[in-house]
Each structure stands twice: as C-alpha cells, then as structure tokens.
Short mmCIF file of N, CA and C in Angstrom, two decimals:
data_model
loop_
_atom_site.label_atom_id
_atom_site.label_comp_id
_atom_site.label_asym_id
_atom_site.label_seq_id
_atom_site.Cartn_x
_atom_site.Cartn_y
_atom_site.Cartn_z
N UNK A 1 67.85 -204.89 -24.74
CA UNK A 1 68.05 -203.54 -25.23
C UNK A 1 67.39 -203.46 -26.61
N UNK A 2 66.21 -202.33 -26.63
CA UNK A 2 65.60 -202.21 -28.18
C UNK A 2 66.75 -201.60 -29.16
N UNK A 3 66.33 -202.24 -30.15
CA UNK A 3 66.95 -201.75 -31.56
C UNK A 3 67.17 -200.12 -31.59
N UNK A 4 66.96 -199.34 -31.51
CA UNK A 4 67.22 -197.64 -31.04
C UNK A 4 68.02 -197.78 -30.48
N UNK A 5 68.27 -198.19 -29.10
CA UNK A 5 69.26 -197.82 -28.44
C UNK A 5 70.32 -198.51 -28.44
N UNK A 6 70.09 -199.94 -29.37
CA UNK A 6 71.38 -200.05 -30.39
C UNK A 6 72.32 -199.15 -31.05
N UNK A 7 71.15 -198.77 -31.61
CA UNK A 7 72.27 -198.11 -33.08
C UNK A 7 72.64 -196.48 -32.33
N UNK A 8 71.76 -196.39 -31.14
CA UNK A 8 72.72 -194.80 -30.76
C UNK A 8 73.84 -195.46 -29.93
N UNK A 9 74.15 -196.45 -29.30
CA UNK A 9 75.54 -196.61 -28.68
C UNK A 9 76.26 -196.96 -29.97
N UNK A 10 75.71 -197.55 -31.15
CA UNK A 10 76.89 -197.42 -32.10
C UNK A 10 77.48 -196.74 -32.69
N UNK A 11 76.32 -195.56 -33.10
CA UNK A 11 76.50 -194.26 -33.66
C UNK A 11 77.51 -193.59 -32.58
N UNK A 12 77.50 -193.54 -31.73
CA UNK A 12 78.17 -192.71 -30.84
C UNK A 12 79.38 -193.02 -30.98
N UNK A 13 79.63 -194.54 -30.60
CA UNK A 13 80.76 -195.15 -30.78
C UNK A 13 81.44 -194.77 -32.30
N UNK A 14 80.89 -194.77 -33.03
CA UNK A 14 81.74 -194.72 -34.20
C UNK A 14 82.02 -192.89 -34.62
N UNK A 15 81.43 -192.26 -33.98
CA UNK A 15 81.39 -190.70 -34.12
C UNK A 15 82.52 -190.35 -33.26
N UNK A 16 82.68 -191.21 -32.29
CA UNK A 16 84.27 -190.97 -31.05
C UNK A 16 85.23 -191.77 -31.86
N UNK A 17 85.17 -192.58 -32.54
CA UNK A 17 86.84 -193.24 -33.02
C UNK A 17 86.81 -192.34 -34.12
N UNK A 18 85.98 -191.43 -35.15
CA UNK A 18 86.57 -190.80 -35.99
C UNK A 18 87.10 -189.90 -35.87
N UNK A 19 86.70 -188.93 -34.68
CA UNK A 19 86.85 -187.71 -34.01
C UNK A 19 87.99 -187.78 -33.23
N UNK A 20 88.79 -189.29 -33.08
CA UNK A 20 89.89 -189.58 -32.50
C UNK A 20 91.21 -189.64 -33.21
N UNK A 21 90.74 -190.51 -34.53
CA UNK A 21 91.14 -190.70 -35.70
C UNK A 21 91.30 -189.21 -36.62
N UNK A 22 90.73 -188.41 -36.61
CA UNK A 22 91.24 -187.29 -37.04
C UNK A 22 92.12 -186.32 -36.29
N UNK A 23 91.48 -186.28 -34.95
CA UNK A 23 92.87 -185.65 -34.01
C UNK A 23 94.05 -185.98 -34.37
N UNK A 24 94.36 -187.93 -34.70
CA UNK A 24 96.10 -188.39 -34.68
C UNK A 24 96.11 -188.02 -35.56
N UNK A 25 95.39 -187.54 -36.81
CA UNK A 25 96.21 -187.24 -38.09
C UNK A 25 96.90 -186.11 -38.25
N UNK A 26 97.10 -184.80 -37.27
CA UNK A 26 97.67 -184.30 -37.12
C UNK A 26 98.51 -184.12 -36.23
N UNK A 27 99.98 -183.90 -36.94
CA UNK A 27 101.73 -184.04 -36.19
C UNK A 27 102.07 -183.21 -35.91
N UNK A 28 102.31 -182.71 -34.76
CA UNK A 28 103.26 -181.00 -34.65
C UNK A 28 104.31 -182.09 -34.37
N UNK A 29 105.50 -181.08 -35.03
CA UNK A 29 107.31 -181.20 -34.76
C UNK A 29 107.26 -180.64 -33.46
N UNK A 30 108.62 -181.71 -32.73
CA UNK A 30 109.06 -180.45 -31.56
C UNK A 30 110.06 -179.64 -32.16
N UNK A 31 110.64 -178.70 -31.60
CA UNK A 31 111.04 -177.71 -31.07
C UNK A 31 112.84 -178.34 -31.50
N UNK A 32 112.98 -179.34 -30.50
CA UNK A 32 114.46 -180.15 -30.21
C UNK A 32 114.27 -181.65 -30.43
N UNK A 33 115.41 -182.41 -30.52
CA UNK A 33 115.52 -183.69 -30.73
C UNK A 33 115.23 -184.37 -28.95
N UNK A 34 115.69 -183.40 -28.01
CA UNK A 34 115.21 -184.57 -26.57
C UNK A 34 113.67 -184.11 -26.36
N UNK A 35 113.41 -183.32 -27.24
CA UNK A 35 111.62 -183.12 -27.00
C UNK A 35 111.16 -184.32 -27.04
N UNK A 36 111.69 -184.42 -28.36
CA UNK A 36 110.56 -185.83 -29.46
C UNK A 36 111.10 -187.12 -28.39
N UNK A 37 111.97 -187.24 -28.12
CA UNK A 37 112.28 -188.23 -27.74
C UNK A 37 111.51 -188.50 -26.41
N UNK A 38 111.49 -188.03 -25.45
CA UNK A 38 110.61 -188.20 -24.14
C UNK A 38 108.92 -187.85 -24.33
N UNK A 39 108.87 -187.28 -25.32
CA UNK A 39 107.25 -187.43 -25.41
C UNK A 39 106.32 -188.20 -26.05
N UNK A 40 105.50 -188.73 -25.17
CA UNK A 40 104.34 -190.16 -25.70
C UNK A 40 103.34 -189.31 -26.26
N UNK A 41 102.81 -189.52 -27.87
CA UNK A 41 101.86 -188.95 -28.52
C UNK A 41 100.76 -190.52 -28.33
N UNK A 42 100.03 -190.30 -27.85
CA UNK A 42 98.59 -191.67 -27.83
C UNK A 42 98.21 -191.77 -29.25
N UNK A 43 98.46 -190.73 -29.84
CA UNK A 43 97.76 -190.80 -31.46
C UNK A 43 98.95 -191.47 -32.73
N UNK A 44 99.94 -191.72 -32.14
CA UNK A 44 100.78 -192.07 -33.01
C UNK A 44 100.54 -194.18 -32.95
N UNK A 45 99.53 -194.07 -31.60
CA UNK A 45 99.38 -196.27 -31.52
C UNK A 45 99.20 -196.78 -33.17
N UNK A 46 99.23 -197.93 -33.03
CA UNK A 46 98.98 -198.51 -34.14
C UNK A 46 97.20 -198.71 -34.26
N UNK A 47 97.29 -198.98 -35.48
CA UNK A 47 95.26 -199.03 -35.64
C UNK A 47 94.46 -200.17 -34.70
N UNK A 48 95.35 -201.14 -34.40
CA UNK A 48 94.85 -202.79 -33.85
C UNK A 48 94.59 -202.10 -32.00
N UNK A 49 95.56 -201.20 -31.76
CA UNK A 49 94.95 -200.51 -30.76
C UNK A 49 94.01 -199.73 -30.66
N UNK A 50 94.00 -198.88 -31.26
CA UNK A 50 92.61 -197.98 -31.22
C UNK A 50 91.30 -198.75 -31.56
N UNK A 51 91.55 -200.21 -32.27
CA UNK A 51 90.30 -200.72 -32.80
C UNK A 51 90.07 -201.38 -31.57
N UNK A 52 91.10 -202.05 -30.39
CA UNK A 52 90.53 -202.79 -28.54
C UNK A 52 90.24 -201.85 -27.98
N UNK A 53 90.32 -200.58 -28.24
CA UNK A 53 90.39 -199.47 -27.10
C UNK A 53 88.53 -198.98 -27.52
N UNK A 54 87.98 -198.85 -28.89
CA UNK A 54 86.74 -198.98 -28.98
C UNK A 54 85.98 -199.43 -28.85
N UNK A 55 86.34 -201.01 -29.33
CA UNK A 55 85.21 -201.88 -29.01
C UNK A 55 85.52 -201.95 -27.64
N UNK A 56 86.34 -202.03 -26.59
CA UNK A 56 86.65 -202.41 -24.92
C UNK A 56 85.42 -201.27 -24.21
N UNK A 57 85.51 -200.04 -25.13
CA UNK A 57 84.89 -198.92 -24.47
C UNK A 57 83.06 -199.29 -24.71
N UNK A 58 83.02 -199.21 -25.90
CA UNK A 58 81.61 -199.59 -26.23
C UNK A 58 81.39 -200.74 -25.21
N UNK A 59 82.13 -202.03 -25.87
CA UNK A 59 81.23 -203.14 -24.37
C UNK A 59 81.15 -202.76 -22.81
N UNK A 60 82.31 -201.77 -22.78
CA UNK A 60 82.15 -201.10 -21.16
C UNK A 60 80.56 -200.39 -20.76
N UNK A 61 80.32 -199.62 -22.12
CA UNK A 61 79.41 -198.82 -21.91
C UNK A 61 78.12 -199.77 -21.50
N UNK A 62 78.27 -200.51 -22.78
CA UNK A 62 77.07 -201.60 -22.79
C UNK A 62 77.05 -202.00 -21.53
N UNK A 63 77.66 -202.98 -20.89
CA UNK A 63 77.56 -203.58 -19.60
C UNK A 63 77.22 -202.74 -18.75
N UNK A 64 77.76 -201.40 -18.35
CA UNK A 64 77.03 -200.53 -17.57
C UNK A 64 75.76 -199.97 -18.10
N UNK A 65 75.46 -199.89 -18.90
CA UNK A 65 74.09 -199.36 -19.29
C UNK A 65 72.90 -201.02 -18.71
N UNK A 66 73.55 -202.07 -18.94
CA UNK A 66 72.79 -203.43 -18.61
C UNK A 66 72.57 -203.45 -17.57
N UNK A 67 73.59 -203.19 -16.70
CA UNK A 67 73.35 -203.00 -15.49
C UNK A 67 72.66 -202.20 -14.64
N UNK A 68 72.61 -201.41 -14.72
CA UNK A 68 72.41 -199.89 -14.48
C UNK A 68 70.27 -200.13 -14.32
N UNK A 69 70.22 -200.85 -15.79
CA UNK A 69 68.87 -201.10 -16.39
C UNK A 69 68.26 -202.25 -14.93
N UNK A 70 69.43 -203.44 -14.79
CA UNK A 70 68.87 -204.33 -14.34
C UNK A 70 68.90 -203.98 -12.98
N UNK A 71 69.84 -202.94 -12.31
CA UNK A 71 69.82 -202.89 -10.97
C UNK A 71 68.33 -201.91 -10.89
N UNK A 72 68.09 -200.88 -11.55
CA UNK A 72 66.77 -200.50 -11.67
C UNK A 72 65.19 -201.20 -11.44
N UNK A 73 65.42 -202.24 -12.16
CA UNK A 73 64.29 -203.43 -12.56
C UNK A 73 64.15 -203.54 -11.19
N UNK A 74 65.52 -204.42 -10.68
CA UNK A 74 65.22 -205.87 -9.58
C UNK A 74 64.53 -204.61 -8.09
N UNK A 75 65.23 -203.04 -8.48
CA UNK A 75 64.40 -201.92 -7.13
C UNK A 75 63.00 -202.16 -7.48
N UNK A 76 62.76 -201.66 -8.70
CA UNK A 76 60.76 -201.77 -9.09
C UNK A 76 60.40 -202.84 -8.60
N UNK A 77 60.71 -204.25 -9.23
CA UNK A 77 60.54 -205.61 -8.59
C UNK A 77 60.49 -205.67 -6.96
N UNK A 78 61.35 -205.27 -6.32
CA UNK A 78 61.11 -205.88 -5.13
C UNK A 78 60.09 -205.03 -3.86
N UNK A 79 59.85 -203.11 -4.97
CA UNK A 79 59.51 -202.21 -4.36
C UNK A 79 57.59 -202.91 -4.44
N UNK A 80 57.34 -203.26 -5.69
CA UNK A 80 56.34 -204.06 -5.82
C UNK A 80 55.68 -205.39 -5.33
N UNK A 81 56.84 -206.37 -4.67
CA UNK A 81 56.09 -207.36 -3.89
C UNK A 81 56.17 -206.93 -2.49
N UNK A 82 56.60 -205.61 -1.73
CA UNK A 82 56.64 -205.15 -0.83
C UNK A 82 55.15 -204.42 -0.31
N UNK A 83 54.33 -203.96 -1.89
CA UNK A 83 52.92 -203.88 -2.00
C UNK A 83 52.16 -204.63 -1.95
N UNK A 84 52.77 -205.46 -3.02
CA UNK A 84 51.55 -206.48 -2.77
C UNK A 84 51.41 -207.53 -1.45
N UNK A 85 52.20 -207.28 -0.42
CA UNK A 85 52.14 -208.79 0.79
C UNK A 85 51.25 -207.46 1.71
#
C-alpha cells in the first residue's frame, strides 16, 4: 500500500473517532430515574474502549482493502497466463 493511501485511511480514521468523541460529549438527562437506569448510552464507554474499537476498525478496513487489492491481482494474474498459453 503507497504512502497516500496511508495517510487517507488514517486521516479518515482519526476524523471518525473525533466526530465520535464529540457526539459522547454531549449528555441529555432523562425525563425519570427508571429511564436512566435501563438505558445503554455507547458514548458514556471508557476511552481504552473507544481507542480497540478504532484501531480494530481501521485494521478491519486495512485487511479488507488488502484483500480486496490481492483478490483483484491474483484475477489479472491468472486472466493473463490464460493469454499467454
């Protein structure tokens, strides 16, 4: 993978955890006390989560983008010794 398309899966990556990171910073109150209590806010995790949940996503991306690249290749590759015999 060239250096470019490095730094745009990083850029990206780091433009989605801030844009995530600013969503949790804002709290609405409920309403009632059995509100709060049965409802899961994702933005309230601790930071050590959101920091596996980025990098897990980025290497996800990566590996499918590797792939994606190499299952491409090995079609050209084999579409090509199919010419040449």
């Amino acid at each position: 993978m060239d250096n470019k398309k490095v730094q745009h899966v990083v850029t990206f990556t780091l433009l989605i955890g801030i844009i995530v990171f600013q969503l949790g910073n804002h709290t609405v109150e409920a309403s009632s006390i059995h509100e709060s209590i049965f409802s899961i806010n994702i933005f309230e995790w601790s930071p050590i989560i959101w920091a596996v949940v980025i990098i897990a996503g980025s290497i996800g991306i990566t590996l499918s983008y590797v792939s994606w690249k190499k299952y491409k290749g090995e079609k050209k590759h084999s579409k090509n010794e199919r010419q040449n015999n």
